[in-house]
Amino acid sequence: MCIVVDILHHYAGRNPKNFVRVGHPLAVVLGLSTSVLLFLVQMLHVAPQLLSEVLCKLYWILAIFIMYNILGNMLACHRATSSVASLPEERQVPAAEEKHLWQHCDLCQKLAPPRSWHCKLCECCILKRDHHCIFTAACIGHNNHRYFFWFTFYAALGTGMCLVSTFVLLVRNLLVLQLINFSTFLDTLLFSITLFSWVAAVIMFAFQIHVVYLNTSYYQILDRSYDLGVRSNCRIIMGERGLWTFLSPSIKSPLPHDGTKWQLKRST
């Protein structure tokens, strides 16, 4: 999965405009269609065969909650910009005592805050840039990292639930009921698609756990320079409400700073 992402980023670096024009819509449509397909098949085909009427209703509530958070966090990622240009004008230039910490961007032709990195696809510098996500058509950085973290969490949770229930249905039909027909073929195909989706989601979420745990980024995955401890790292990314933001992307959770000042880990 990571190799595929690196290949895509290499192509994007060589042909940024074409990648944005073609790659973004394809990736977004693929992500949305896969999510909706798994949801509908799960709720209209798999769940009714495995669960009682009461459990099926409860499953609907849980599934809708998960889908809401997947789609809501995707949209929030896209809408919340982390570009340096999103800062107030007075914060787009360093104070005299901060100037030595800012670096010059040759492409933007101006100074950028610490931990900022230029994105060729967005054509600007991004505050604490983690990576460019093709599935949300946006750069993941200081202002929208929280949404991407919960997007990967709910994607892994949702596809994991689909994987387990589809596997149980397959086992029941093949081993218990000994049914081998077109329906079981489709269930096998569904299981394969779900397995691939789950593996991809788990890999993305595993990277994000590491990133949050160390307060680092995808391209500096081993850097511990800004590791202030789990609670502080979580607050920096999730905001004042911390892990309570898992409930909804609409929960207001102000970040502790604007993304231009970063405290270094204290040496021991």
PDB file of C-alpha atoms in Angstrom, residues 84-206:
ATOM      1  CA  VAL A  84       0.105  28.922   5.240  1.00  0.00           C
ATOM      2  CA  ALA A  85      -2.067  31.373   3.284  1.00  0.00           C
ATOM      3  CA  SER A  86      -5.000  30.505   5.578  1.00  0.00           C
ATOM      4  CA  LEU A  87      -3.231  32.252   8.465  1.00  0.00           C
ATOM      5  CA  PRO A  88      -4.072  35.879   9.293  1.00  0.00           C
ATOM      6  CA  GLU A  89      -1.849  38.201   7.259  1.00  0.00           C
ATOM      7  CA  GLU A  90       0.161  39.263  10.312  1.00  0.00           C
ATOM      8  CA  ARG A  91       1.022  35.605  11.059  1.00  0.00           C
ATOM      9  CA  GLN A  92       2.184  34.839   7.509  1.00  0.00           C
ATOM     10  CA  VAL A  93       5.435  36.621   8.302  1.00  0.00           C
ATOM     11  CA  PRO A  94       7.599  35.740  11.298  1.00  0.00           C
ATOM     12  CA  ALA A  95       8.152  37.954  14.280  1.00  0.00           C
ATOM     13  CA  ALA A  96      11.738  39.124  14.669  1.00  0.00           C
ATOM     14  CA  GLU A  97      12.468  36.536  17.382  1.00  0.00           C
ATOM     15  CA  GLU A  98      10.998  33.727  15.227  1.00  0.00           C
ATOM     16  CA  LYS A  99      12.634  34.562  11.909  1.00  0.00           C
ATOM     17  CA  HIS A 100      15.594  32.229  12.419  1.00  0.00           C
ATOM     18  CA  LEU A 101      13.179  29.274  12.827  1.00  0.00           C
ATOM     19  CA  TRP A 102      11.327  29.838   9.544  1.00  0.00           C
ATOM     20  CA  GLN A 103      12.644  28.402   6.277  1.00  0.00           C
ATOM     21  CA  HIS A 104      12.566  29.898   2.806  1.00  0.00           C
ATOM     22  CA  CYS A 105      10.383  28.118   0.233  1.00  0.00           C
ATOM     23  CA  ASP A 106      11.938  28.403  -3.243  1.00  0.00           C
ATOM     24  CA  LEU A 107       8.597  27.688  -4.927  1.00  0.00           C
ATOM     25  CA  CYS A 108       6.462  30.126  -2.906  1.00  0.00           C
ATOM     26  CA  GLN A 109       9.362  32.591  -2.755  1.00  0.00           C
ATOM     27  CA  LYS A 110       8.692  33.456   0.864  1.00  0.00           C
ATOM     28  CA  LEU A 111       9.376  32.286   4.393  1.00  0.00           C
ATOM     29  CA  ALA A 112       7.324  29.390   5.783  1.00  0.00           C
ATOM     30  CA  PRO A 113       6.834  28.373   9.442  1.00  0.00           C
ATOM     31  CA  PRO A 114       8.661  25.418  11.027  1.00  0.00           C
ATOM     32  CA  ARG A 115       7.350  21.966   9.962  1.00  0.00           C
ATOM     33  CA  SER A 116       5.713  23.476   6.867  1.00  0.00           C
ATOM     34  CA  TRP A 117       6.300  21.760   3.548  1.00  0.00           C
ATOM     35  CA  HIS A 118       5.422  22.783   0.003  1.00  0.00           C
ATOM     36  CA  CYS A 119       2.867  20.629  -1.835  1.00  0.00           C
ATOM     37  CA  LYS A 120       3.159  20.658  -5.618  1.00  0.00           C
ATOM     38  CA  LEU A 121      -0.452  19.538  -5.982  1.00  0.00           C
ATOM     39  CA  CYS A 122      -1.881  22.270  -3.747  1.00  0.00           C
ATOM     40  CA  GLU A 123       0.756  24.727  -5.053  1.00  0.00           C
ATOM     41  CA  CYS A 124       1.367  26.172  -1.598  1.00  0.00           C
ATOM     42  CA  CYS A 125       3.085  25.453   1.710  1.00  0.00           C
ATOM     43  CA  ILE A 126       1.081  23.416   4.234  1.00  0.00           C
ATOM     44  CA  LEU A 127       1.292  23.880   8.001  1.00  0.00           C
ATOM     45  CA  LYS A 128       2.772  20.722   9.572  1.00  0.00           C
ATOM     46  CA  ARG A 129       2.164  18.815   6.349  1.00  0.00           C
ATOM     47  CA  ASP A 130       1.629  15.086   6.875  1.00  0.00           C
ATOM     48  CA  HIS A 131       0.870  14.013   3.286  1.00  0.00           C
ATOM     49  CA  HIS A 132      -1.427  14.699   0.350  1.00  0.00           C
ATOM     50  CA  CYS A 133      -4.479  12.443   0.496  1.00  0.00           C
ATOM     51  CA  ILE A 134      -6.027  11.570  -2.869  1.00  0.00           C
ATOM     52  CA  PHE A 135      -9.178  10.150  -1.241  1.00  0.00           C
ATOM     53  CA  THR A 136     -10.037  13.504   0.353  1.00  0.00           C
ATOM     54  CA  ALA A 137      -8.453  15.587  -2.448  1.00  0.00           C
ATOM     55  CA  ALA A 138      -6.580  17.648   0.114  1.00  0.00           C
ATOM     56  CA  CYS A 139      -3.341  17.970   2.001  1.00  0.00           C
ATOM     57  CA  ILE A 140      -3.427  16.620   5.545  1.00  0.00           C
ATOM     58  CA  GLY A 141      -1.836  19.114   7.886  1.00  0.00           C
ATOM     59  CA  HIS A 142      -2.229  21.079  11.080  1.00  0.00           C
ATOM     60  CA  ASN A 143      -5.886  22.103  10.698  1.00  0.00           C
ATOM     61  CA  ASN A 144      -7.408  18.882   9.330  1.00  0.00           C
ATOM     62  CA  HIS A 145      -5.227  16.116  10.755  1.00  0.00           C
ATOM     63  CA  ARG A 146      -7.860  15.316  13.358  1.00  0.00           C
ATOM     64  CA  TYR A 147     -10.443  14.569  10.654  1.00  0.00           C
ATOM     65  CA  PHE A 148      -8.093  12.312   8.721  1.00  0.00           C
ATOM     66  CA  PHE A 149      -7.234  10.347  11.847  1.00  0.00           C
ATOM     67  CA  TRP A 150     -10.911   9.597  12.565  1.00  0.00           C
ATOM     68  CA  PHE A 151     -11.595   8.938   8.883  1.00  0.00           C
ATOM     69  CA  THR A 152      -8.989   6.150   8.909  1.00  0.00           C
ATOM     70  CA  PHE A 153     -10.274   4.861  12.268  1.00  0.00           C
ATOM     71  CA  TYR A 154     -13.876   4.542  11.120  1.00  0.00           C
ATOM     72  CA  ALA A 155     -12.828   3.168   7.729  1.00  0.00           C
ATOM     73  CA  ALA A 156     -10.868   0.413   9.501  1.00  0.00           C
ATOM     74  CA  LEU A 157     -13.716  -0.230  11.966  1.00  0.00           C
ATOM     75  CA  GLY A 158     -16.429  -0.285   9.307  1.00  0.00           C
ATOM     76  CA  THR A 159     -14.590  -2.534   6.874  1.00  0.00           C
ATOM     77  CA  GLY A 160     -13.573  -4.784   9.793  1.00  0.00           C
ATOM     78  CA  MET A 161     -17.211  -5.271  10.771  1.00  0.00           C
ATOM     79  CA  CYS A 162     -18.100  -6.000   7.140  1.00  0.00           C
ATOM     80  CA  LEU A 163     -15.245  -8.474   6.899  1.00  0.00           C
ATOM     81  CA  VAL A 164     -16.311 -10.446   9.989  1.00  0.00           C
ATOM     82  CA  SER A 165     -20.002 -10.584   9.089  1.00  0.00           C
ATOM     83  CA  THR A 166     -19.322 -11.548   5.465  1.00  0.00           C
ATOM     84  CA  PHE A 167     -16.938 -14.287   6.602  1.00  0.00           C
ATOM     85  CA  VAL A 168     -19.541 -15.649   9.038  1.00  0.00           C
ATOM     86  CA  LEU A 169     -22.156 -15.673   6.259  1.00  0.00           C
ATOM     87  CA  LEU A 170     -19.794 -17.527   3.929  1.00  0.00           C
ATOM     88  CA  VAL A 171     -18.934 -20.137   6.562  1.00  0.00           C
ATOM     89  CA  ARG A 172     -22.595 -20.661   7.373  1.00  0.00           C
ATOM     90  CA  ASN A 173     -23.617 -21.088   3.739  1.00  0.00           C
ATOM     91  CA  LEU A 174     -20.676 -23.257   2.675  1.00  0.00           C
ATOM     92  CA  LEU A 175     -20.101 -25.441   5.743  1.00  0.00           C
ATOM     93  CA  VAL A 176     -23.406 -25.445   7.607  1.00  0.00           C
ATOM     94  CA  LEU A 177     -26.020 -25.141   4.889  1.00  0.00           C
ATOM     95  CA  GLN A 178     -23.684 -26.507   2.185  1.00  0.00           C
ATOM     96  CA  LEU A 179     -24.932 -23.962  -0.343  1.00  0.00           C
ATOM     97  CA  ILE A 180     -22.805 -23.446  -3.442  1.00  0.00           C
ATOM     98  CA  ASN A 181     -24.594 -21.186  -5.897  1.00  0.00           C
ATOM     99  CA  PHE A 182     -24.351 -17.790  -7.556  1.00  0.00           C
ATOM    100  CA  SER A 183     -25.115 -16.068  -4.246  1.00  0.00           C
ATOM    101  CA  THR A 184     -22.145 -17.686  -2.507  1.00  0.00           C
ATOM    102  CA  PHE A 185     -19.953 -16.681  -5.450  1.00  0.00           C
ATOM    103  CA  LEU A 186     -21.032 -13.071  -4.999  1.00  0.00           C
ATOM    104  CA  ASP A 187     -20.444 -13.342  -1.238  1.00  0.00           C
ATOM    105  CA  THR A 188     -16.924 -14.624  -1.923  1.00  0.00           C
ATOM    106  CA  LEU A 189     -16.295 -11.687  -4.254  1.00  0.00           C
ATOM    107  CA  LEU A 190     -17.677  -9.307  -1.627  1.00  0.00           C
ATOM    108  CA  PHE A 191     -15.405 -10.857   1.002  1.00  0.00           C
ATOM    109  CA  SER A 192     -12.364 -10.336  -1.252  1.00  0.00           C
ATOM    110  CA  ILE A 193     -13.225  -6.666  -1.867  1.00  0.00           C
ATOM    111  CA  THR A 194     -13.868  -6.128   1.837  1.00  0.00           C
ATOM    112  CA  LEU A 195     -10.594  -7.809   2.809  1.00  0.00           C
ATOM    113  CA  PHE A 196      -8.603  -5.565   0.481  1.00  0.00           C
ATOM    114  CA  SER A 197     -10.430  -2.460   1.755  1.00  0.00           C
ATOM    115  CA  TRP A 198      -9.862  -3.474   5.373  1.00  0.00           C
ATOM    116  CA  VAL A 199      -6.129  -4.090   4.877  1.00  0.00           C
ATOM    117  CA  ALA A 200      -5.742  -0.686   3.182  1.00  0.00           C
ATOM    118  CA  ALA A 201      -7.706   1.071   5.949  1.00  0.00           C
ATOM    119  CA  VAL A 202      -5.780  -0.675   8.737  1.00  0.00           C
ATOM    120  CA  ILE A 203      -2.429   0.273   7.184  1.00  0.00           C
ATOM    121  CA  MET A 204      -3.495   3.925   6.942  1.00  0.00           C
ATOM    122  CA  PHE A 205      -4.804   3.907  10.512  1.00  0.00           C
ATOM    123  CA  ALA A 206      -1.658   2.203  11.842  1.00  0.00           C
TER     124      ALA A 206
END
